[in-house]
PDB file of C-alpha atoms in Angstrom:
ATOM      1  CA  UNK A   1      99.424  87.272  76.375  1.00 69.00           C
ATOM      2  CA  UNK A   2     100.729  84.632  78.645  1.00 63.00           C
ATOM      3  CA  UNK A   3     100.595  82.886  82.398  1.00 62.00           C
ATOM      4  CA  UNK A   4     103.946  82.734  84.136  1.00 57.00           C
ATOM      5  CA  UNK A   5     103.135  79.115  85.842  1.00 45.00           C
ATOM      6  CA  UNK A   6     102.195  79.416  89.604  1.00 48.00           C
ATOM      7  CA  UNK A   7     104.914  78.920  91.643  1.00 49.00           C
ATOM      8  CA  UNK A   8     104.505  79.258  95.564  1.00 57.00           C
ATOM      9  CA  UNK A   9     107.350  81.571  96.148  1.00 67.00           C
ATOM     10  CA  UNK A  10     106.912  83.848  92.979  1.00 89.00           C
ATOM     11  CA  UNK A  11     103.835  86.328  91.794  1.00 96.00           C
ATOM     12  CA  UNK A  12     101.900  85.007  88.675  1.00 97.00           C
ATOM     13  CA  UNK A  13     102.238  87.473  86.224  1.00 98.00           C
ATOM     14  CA  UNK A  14     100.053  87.706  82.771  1.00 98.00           C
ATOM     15  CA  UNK A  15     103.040  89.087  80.342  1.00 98.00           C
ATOM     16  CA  UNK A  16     101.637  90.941  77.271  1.00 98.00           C
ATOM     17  CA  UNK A  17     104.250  90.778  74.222  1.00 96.00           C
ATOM     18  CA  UNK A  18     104.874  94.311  73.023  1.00 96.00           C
ATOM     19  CA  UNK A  19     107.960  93.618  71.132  1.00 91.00           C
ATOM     20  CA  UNK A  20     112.010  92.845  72.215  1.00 91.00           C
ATOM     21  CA  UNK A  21     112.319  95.807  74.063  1.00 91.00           C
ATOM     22  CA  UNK A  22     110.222  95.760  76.735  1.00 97.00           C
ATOM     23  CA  UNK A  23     108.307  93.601  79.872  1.00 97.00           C
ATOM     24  CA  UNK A  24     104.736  94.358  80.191  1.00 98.00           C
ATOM     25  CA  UNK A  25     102.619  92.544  82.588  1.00 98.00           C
ATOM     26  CA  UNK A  26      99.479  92.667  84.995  1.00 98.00           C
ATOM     27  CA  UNK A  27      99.793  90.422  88.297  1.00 98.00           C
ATOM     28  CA  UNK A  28      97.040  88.089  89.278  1.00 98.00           C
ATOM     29  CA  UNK A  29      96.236  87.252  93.246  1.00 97.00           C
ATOM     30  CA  UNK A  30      98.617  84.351  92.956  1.00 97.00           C
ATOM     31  CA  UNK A  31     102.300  84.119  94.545  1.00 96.00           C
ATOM     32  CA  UNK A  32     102.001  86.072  97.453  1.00 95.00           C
ATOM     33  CA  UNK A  33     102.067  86.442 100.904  1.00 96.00           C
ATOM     34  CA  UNK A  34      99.381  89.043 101.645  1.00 96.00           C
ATOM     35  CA  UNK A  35      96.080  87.394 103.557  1.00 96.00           C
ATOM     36  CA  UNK A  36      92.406  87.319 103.614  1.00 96.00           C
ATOM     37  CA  UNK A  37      91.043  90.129 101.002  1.00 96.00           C
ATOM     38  CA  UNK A  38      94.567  90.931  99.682  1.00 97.00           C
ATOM     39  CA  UNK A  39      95.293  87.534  99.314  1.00 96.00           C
ATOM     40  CA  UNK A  40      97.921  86.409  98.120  1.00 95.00           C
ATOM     41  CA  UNK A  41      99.884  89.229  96.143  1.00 98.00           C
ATOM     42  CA  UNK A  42      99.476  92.871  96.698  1.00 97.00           C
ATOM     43  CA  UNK A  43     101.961  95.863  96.861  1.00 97.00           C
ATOM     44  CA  UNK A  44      99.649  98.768  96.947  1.00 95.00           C
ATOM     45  CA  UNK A  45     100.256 100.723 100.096  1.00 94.00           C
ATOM     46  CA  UNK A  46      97.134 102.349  99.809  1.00 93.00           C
ATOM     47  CA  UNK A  47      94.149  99.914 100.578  1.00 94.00           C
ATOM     48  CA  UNK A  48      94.674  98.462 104.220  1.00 93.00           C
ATOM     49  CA  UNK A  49      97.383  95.798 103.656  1.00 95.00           C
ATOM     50  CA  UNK A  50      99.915  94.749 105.686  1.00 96.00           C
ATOM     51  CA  UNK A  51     103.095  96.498 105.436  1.00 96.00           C
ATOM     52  CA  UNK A  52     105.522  93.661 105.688  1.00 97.00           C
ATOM     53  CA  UNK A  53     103.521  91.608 103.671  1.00 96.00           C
ATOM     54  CA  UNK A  54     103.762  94.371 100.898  1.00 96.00           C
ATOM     55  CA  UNK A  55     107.335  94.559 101.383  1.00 96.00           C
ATOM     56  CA  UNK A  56     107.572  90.916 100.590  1.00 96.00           C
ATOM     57  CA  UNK A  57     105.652  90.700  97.595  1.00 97.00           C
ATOM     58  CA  UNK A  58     107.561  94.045  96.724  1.00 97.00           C
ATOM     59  CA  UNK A  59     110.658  91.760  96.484  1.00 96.00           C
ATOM     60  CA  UNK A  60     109.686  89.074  94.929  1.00 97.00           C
ATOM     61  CA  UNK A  61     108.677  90.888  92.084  1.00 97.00           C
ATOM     62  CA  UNK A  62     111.488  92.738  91.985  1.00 97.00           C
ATOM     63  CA  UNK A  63     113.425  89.456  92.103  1.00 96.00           C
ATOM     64  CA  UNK A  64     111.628  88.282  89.334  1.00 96.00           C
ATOM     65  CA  UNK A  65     112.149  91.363  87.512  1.00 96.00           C
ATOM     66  CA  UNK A  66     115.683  91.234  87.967  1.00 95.00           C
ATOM     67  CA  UNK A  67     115.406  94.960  89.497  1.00 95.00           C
ATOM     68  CA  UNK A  68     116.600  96.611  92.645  1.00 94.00           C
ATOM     69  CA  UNK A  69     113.531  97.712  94.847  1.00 93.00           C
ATOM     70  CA  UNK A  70     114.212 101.394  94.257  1.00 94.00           C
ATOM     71  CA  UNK A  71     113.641 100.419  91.128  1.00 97.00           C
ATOM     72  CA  UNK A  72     109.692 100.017  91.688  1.00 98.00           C
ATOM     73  CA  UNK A  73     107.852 103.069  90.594  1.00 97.00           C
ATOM     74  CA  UNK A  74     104.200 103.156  91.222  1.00 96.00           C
ATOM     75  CA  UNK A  75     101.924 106.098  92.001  1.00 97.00           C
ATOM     76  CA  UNK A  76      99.305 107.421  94.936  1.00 96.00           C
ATOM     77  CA  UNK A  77      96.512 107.461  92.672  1.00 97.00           C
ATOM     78  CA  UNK A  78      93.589 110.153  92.802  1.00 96.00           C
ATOM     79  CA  UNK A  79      91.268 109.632  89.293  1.00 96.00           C
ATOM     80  CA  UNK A  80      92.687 112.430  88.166  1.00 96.00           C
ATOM     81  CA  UNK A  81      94.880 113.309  84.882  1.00 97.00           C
ATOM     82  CA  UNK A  82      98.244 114.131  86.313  1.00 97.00           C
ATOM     83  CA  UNK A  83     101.047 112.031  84.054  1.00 98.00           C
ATOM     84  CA  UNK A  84     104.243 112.417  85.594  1.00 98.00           C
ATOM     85  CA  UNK A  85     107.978 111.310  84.205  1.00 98.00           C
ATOM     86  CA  UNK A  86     110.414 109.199  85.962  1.00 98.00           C
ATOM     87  CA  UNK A  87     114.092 110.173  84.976  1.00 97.00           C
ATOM     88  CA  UNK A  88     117.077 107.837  84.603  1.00 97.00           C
ATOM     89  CA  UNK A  89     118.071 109.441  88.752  1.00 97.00           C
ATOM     90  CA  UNK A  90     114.585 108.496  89.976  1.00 95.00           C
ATOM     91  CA  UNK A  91     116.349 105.775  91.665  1.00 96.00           C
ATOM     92  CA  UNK A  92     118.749 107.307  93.146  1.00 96.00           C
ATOM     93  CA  UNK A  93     116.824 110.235  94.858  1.00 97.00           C
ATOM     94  CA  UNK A  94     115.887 109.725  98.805  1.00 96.00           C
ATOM     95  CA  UNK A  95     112.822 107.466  99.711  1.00 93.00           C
ATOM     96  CA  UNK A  96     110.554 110.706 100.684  1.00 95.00           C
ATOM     97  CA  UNK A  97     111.560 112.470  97.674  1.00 96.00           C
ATOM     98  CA  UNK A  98     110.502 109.589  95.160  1.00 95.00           C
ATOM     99  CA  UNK A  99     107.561 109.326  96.930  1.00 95.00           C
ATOM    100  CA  UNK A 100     106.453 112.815  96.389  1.00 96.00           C
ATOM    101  CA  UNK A 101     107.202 113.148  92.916  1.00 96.00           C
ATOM    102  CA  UNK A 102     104.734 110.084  92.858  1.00 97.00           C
ATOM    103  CA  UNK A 103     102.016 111.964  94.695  1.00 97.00           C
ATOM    104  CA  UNK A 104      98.471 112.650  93.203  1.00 97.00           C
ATOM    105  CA  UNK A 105      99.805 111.026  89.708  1.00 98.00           C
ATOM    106  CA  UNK A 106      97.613 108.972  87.478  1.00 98.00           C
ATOM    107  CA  UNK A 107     100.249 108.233  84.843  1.00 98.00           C
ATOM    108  CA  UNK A 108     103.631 107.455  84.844  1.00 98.00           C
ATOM    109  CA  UNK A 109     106.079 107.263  81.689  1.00 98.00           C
ATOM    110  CA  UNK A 110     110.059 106.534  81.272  1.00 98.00           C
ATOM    111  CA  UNK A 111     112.287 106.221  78.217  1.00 98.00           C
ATOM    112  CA  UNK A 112     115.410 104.747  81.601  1.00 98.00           C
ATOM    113  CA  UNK A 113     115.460 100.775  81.072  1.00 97.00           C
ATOM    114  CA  UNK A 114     115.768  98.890  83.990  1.00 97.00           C
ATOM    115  CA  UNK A 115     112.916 100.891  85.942  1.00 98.00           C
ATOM    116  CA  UNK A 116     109.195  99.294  86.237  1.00 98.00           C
ATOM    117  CA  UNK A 117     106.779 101.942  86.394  1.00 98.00           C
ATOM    118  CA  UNK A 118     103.129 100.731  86.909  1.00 98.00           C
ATOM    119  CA  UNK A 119      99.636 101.653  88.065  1.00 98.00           C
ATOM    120  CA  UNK A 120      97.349 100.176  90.439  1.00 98.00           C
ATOM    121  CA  UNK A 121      93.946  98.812  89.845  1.00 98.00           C
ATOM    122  CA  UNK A 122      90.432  96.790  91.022  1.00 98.00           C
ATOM    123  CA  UNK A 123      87.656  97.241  88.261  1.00 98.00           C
ATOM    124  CA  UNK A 124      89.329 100.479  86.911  1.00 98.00           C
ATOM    125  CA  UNK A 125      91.421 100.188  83.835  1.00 98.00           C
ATOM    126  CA  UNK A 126      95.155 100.333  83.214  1.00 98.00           C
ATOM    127  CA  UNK A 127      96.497 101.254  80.480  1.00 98.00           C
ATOM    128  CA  UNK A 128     100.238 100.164  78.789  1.00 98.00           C
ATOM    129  CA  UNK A 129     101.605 102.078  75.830  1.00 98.00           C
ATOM    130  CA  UNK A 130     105.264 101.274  74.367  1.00 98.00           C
ATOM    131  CA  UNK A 131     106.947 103.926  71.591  1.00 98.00           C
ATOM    132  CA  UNK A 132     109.636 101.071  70.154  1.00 96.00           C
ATOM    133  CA  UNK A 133     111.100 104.144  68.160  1.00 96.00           C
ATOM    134  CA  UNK A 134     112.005 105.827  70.956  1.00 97.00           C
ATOM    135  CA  UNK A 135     112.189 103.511  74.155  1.00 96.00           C
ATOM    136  CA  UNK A 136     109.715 104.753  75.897  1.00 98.00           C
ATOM    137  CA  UNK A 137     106.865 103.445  77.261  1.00 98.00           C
ATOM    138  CA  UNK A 138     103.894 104.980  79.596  1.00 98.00           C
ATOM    139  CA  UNK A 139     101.623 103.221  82.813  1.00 98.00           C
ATOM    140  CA  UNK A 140      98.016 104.665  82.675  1.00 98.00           C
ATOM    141  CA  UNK A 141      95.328 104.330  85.719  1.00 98.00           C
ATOM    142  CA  UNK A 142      91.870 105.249  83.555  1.00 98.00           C
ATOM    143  CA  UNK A 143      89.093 104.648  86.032  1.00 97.00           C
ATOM    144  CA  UNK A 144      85.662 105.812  85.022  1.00 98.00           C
ATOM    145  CA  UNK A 145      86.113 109.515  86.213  1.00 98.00           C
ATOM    146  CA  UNK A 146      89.959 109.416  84.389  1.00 98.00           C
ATOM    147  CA  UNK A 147      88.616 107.893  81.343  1.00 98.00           C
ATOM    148  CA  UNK A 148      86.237 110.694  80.803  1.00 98.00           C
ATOM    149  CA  UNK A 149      88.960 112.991  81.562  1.00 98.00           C
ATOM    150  CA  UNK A 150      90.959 111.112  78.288  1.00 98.00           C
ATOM    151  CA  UNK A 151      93.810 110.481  80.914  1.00 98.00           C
ATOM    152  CA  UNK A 152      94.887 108.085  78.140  1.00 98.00           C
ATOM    153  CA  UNK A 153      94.930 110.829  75.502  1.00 98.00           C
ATOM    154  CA  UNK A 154      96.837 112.875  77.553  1.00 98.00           C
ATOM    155  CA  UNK A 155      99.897 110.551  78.437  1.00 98.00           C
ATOM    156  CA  UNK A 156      99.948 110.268  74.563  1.00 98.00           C
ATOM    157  CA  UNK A 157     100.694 113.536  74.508  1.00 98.00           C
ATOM    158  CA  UNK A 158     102.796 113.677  76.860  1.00 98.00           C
ATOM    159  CA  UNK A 159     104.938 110.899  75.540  1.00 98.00           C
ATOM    160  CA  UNK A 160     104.660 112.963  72.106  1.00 98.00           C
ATOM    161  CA  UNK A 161     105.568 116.013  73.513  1.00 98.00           C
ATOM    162  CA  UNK A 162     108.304 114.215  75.931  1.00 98.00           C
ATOM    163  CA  UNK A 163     110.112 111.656  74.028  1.00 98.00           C
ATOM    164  CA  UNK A 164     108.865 112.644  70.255  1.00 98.00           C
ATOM    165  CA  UNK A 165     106.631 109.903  70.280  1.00 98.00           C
ATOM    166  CA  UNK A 166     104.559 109.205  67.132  1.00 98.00           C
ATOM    167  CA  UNK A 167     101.097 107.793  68.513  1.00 98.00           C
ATOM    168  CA  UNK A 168     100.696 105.710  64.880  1.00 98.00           C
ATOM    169  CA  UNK A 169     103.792 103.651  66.304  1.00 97.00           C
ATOM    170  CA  UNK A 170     102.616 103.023  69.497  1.00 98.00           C
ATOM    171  CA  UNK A 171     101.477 100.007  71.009  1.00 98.00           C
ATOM    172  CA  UNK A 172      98.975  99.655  73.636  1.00 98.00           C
ATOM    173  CA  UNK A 173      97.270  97.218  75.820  1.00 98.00           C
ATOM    174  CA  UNK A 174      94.026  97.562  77.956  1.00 98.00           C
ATOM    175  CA  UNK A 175      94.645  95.110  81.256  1.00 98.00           C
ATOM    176  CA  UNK A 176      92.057  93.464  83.340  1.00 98.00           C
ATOM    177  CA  UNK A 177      89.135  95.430  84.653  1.00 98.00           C
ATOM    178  CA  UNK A 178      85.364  95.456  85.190  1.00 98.00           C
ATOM    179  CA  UNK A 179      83.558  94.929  82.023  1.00 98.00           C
ATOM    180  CA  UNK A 180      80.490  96.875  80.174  1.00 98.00           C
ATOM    181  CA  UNK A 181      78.152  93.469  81.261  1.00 98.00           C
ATOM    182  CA  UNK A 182      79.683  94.298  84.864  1.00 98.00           C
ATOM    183  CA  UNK A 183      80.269  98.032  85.099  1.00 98.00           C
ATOM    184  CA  UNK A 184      76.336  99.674  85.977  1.00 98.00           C
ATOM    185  CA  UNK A 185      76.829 103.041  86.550  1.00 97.00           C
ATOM    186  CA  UNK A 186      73.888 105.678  87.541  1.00 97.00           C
ATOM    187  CA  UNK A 187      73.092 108.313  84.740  1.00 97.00           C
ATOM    188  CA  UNK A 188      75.075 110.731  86.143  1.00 97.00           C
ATOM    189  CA  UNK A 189      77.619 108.619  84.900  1.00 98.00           C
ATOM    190  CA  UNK A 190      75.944 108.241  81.709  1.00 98.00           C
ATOM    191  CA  UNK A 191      75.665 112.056  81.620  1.00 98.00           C
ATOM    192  CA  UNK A 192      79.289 112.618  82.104  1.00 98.00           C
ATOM    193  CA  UNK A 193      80.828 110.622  79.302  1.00 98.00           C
ATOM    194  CA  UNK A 194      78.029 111.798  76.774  1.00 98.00           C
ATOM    195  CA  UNK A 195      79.068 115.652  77.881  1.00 98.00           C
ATOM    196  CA  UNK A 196      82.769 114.814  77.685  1.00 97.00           C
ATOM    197  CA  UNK A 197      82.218 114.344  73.663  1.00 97.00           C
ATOM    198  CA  UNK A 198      82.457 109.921  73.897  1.00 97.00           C
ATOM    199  CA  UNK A 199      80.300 107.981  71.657  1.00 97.00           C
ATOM    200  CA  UNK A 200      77.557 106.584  73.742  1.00 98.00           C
ATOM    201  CA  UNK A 201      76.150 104.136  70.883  1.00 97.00           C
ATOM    202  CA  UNK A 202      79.252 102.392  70.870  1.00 97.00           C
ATOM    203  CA  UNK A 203      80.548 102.823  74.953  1.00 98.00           C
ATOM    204  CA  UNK A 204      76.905 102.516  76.170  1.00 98.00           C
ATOM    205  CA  UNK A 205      74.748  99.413  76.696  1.00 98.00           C
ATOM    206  CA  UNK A 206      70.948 100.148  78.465  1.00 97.00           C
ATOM    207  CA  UNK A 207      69.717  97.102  81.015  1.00 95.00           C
ATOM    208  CA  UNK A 208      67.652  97.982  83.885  1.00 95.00           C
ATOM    209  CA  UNK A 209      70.491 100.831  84.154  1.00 97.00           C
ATOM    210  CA  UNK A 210      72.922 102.188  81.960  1.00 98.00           C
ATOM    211  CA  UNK A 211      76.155 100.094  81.642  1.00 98.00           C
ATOM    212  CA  UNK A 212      79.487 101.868  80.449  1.00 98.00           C
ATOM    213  CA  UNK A 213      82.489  99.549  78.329  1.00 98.00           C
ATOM    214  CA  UNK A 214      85.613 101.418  79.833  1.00 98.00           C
ATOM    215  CA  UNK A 215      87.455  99.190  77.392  1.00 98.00           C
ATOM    216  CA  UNK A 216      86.110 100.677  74.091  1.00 98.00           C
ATOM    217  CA  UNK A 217      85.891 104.064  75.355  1.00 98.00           C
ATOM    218  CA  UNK A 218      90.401 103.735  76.318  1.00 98.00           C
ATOM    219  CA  UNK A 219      90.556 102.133  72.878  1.00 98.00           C
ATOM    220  CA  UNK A 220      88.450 105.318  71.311  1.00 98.00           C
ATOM    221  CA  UNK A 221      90.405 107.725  73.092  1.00 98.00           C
ATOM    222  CA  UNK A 222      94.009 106.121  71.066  1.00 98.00           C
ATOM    223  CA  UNK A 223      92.305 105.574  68.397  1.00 98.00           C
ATOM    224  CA  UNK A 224      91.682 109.381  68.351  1.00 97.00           C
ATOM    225  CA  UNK A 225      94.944 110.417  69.069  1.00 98.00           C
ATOM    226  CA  UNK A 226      96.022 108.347  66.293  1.00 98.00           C
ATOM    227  CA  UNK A 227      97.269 105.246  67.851  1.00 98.00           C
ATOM    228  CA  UNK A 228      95.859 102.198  65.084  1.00 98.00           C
ATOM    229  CA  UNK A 229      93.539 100.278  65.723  1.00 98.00           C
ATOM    230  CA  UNK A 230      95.282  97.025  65.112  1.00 98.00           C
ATOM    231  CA  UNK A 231      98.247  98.174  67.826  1.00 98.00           C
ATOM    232  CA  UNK A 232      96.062  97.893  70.832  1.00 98.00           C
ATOM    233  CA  UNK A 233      95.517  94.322  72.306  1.00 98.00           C
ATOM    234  CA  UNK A 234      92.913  94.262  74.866  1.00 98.00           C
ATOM    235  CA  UNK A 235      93.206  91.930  77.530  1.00 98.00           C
ATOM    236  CA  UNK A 236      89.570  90.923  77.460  1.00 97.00           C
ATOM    237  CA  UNK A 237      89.486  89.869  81.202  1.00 98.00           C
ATOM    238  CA  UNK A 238      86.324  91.206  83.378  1.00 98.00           C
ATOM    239  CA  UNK A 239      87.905  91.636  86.926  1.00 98.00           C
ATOM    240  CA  UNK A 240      84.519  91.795  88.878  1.00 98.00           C
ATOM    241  CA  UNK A 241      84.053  88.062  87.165  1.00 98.00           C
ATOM    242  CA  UNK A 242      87.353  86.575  87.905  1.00 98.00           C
ATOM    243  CA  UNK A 243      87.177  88.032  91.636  1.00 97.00           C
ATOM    244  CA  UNK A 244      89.011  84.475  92.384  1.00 97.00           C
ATOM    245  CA  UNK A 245      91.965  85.293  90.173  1.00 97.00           C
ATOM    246  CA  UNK A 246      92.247  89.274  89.578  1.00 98.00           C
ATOM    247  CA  UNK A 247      91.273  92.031  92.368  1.00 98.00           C
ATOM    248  CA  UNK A 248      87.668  93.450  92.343  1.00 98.00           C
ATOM    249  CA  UNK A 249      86.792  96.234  94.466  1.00 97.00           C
ATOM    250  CA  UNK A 250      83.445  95.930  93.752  1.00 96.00           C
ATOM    251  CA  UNK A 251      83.673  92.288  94.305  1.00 95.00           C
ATOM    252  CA  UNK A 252      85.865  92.378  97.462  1.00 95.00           C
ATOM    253  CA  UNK A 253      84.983  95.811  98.871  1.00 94.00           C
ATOM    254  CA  UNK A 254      87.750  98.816  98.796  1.00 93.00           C
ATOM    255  CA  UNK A 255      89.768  97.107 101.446  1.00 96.00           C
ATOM    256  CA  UNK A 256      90.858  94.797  98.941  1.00 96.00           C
ATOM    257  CA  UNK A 257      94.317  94.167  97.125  1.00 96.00           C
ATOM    258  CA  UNK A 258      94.743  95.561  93.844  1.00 98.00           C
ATOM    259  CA  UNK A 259      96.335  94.085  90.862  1.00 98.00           C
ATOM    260  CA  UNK A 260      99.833  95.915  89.524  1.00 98.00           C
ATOM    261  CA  UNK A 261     100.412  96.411  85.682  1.00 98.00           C
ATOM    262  CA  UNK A 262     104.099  97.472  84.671  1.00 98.00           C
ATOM    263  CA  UNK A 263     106.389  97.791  82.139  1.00 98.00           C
ATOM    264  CA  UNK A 264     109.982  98.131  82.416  1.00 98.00           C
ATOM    265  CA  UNK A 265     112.165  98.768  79.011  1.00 98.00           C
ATOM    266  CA  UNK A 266     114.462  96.020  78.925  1.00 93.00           C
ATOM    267  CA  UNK A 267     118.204  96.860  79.013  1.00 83.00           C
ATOM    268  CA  UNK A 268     120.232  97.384  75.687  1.00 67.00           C
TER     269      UNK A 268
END
């Protein structure tokens, strides 16, 4: 897991190494052009920013990428469990069409190199997974309400039942997001991950209210679906803590810019 060094007129990306094939990152607030609470890079059209500025951060990542802009494929998120597939003609379909395919989706996967598919996040937790067998690879969005839904078990299967995927030769990384010392939750909250079958000693912590790890309980859910233990790097980074470097809804308030973790399989 490494910096790209700031540069003024590029994002700062934190690359994850998942092997030859592929480019896996998270972007930090740096190397933008976005202002005040979305400051400096942000491309998520759905939180109050600035359209042009999106449009230039937009290309500059796609510069650095080395990808056209149609290229780009990142959802309208809802915390729900829909995992969609972008196809090798993704690019080439019109603007509205690409966008409705993307509509309501929590998950995106691809086995076409050259296209970045991503999620959006600010607390929540995204999710990378990489098949090396097959060339495929899969963008997760697991906020609290997603990760009790196993959205992350279910683009596992979905890459399984998609590309052949074997989940024992995955490998998966858990970005930047709110931590358990960071993440209190009421115990409704509480309530809904112990109903949902998760193991609340482990996922659990009790201060003056009950405190959730959405970390563990994304590493639990591919660890269940057979995805070893040793395969999945977690980032580490607590987002509401590092407001000053990674977004934090929570920190910032919802109109807020929100960090972008792809992955684009690199070109044979």
């Amino acid at each position: 897991m490494t910096d790209d060094s700031p540069h003024s007129d590029r994002p700062t990306l934190l690359h994850y190494d998942l092997g030859d094939g592929v480019t896996a990152f998270s972007s930090t607030r740096k190397g933008g052009v976005s202002k005040g609470n979305y400051a400096e890079f942000n491309i998520n059209h759905y939180c109050g920013d600035d359209e042009q500025a999106i449009a230039a951060n937009c290309y500059a990542l796609c510069q650095l990428l080395g990808i056209d802009g149609n290229h780009l494929a990142y959802p309208h998120q809802v915390h729900g469990t829909e995992v969609r597939q972008i196809n090798a003609n993704w690019p080439s379909l019109p603007s509205q069409e690409r966008a409705q395919i993307l509509e309501g989706v929590d998950a995106v996967m691809t086995d076409a190199a050259g296209i970045c598919i991503g999620v959006s996040t600010a607390d929540c937790i995204p999710v990378l997974l990489y098949d090396a067998e097959h060339h495929a690879c899969a963008a997760i969005h697991a906020g609290w309400r997603g990760t009790v839904a196993r959205i992350a078990e279910k683009a596992v299967e979905a890459m399984m039942a998609t590309y052949g995927t074997h989940a024992s030769q995955l490998k998966a990384v858990i970005g930047p997001g709110i931590s358990l010392e960071c993440f209190e939750v009421g115990d409704e909250v509480y309530e809904s991950f112990s109903a949902a079958g998760f193991d609340m000693g482990c996922i659990a912590r009790r201060y003056a209210k009950w405190h959730i790890d959405l970390w563990e309980a994304n590493r639990l859910s591919l660890i269940k679906m057979g995805v070893g233990a040793d395969a999945i790097h977690i980032a580490g980074i607590c987002t509401y803590t590092h407001a000053d470097r990674f977004f934090s809804a929570r920190r910032l308030g919802i109109n807020s810019g929100r960090i972008f973790t792809g992955i684009v399989l690199n070109k044979g």
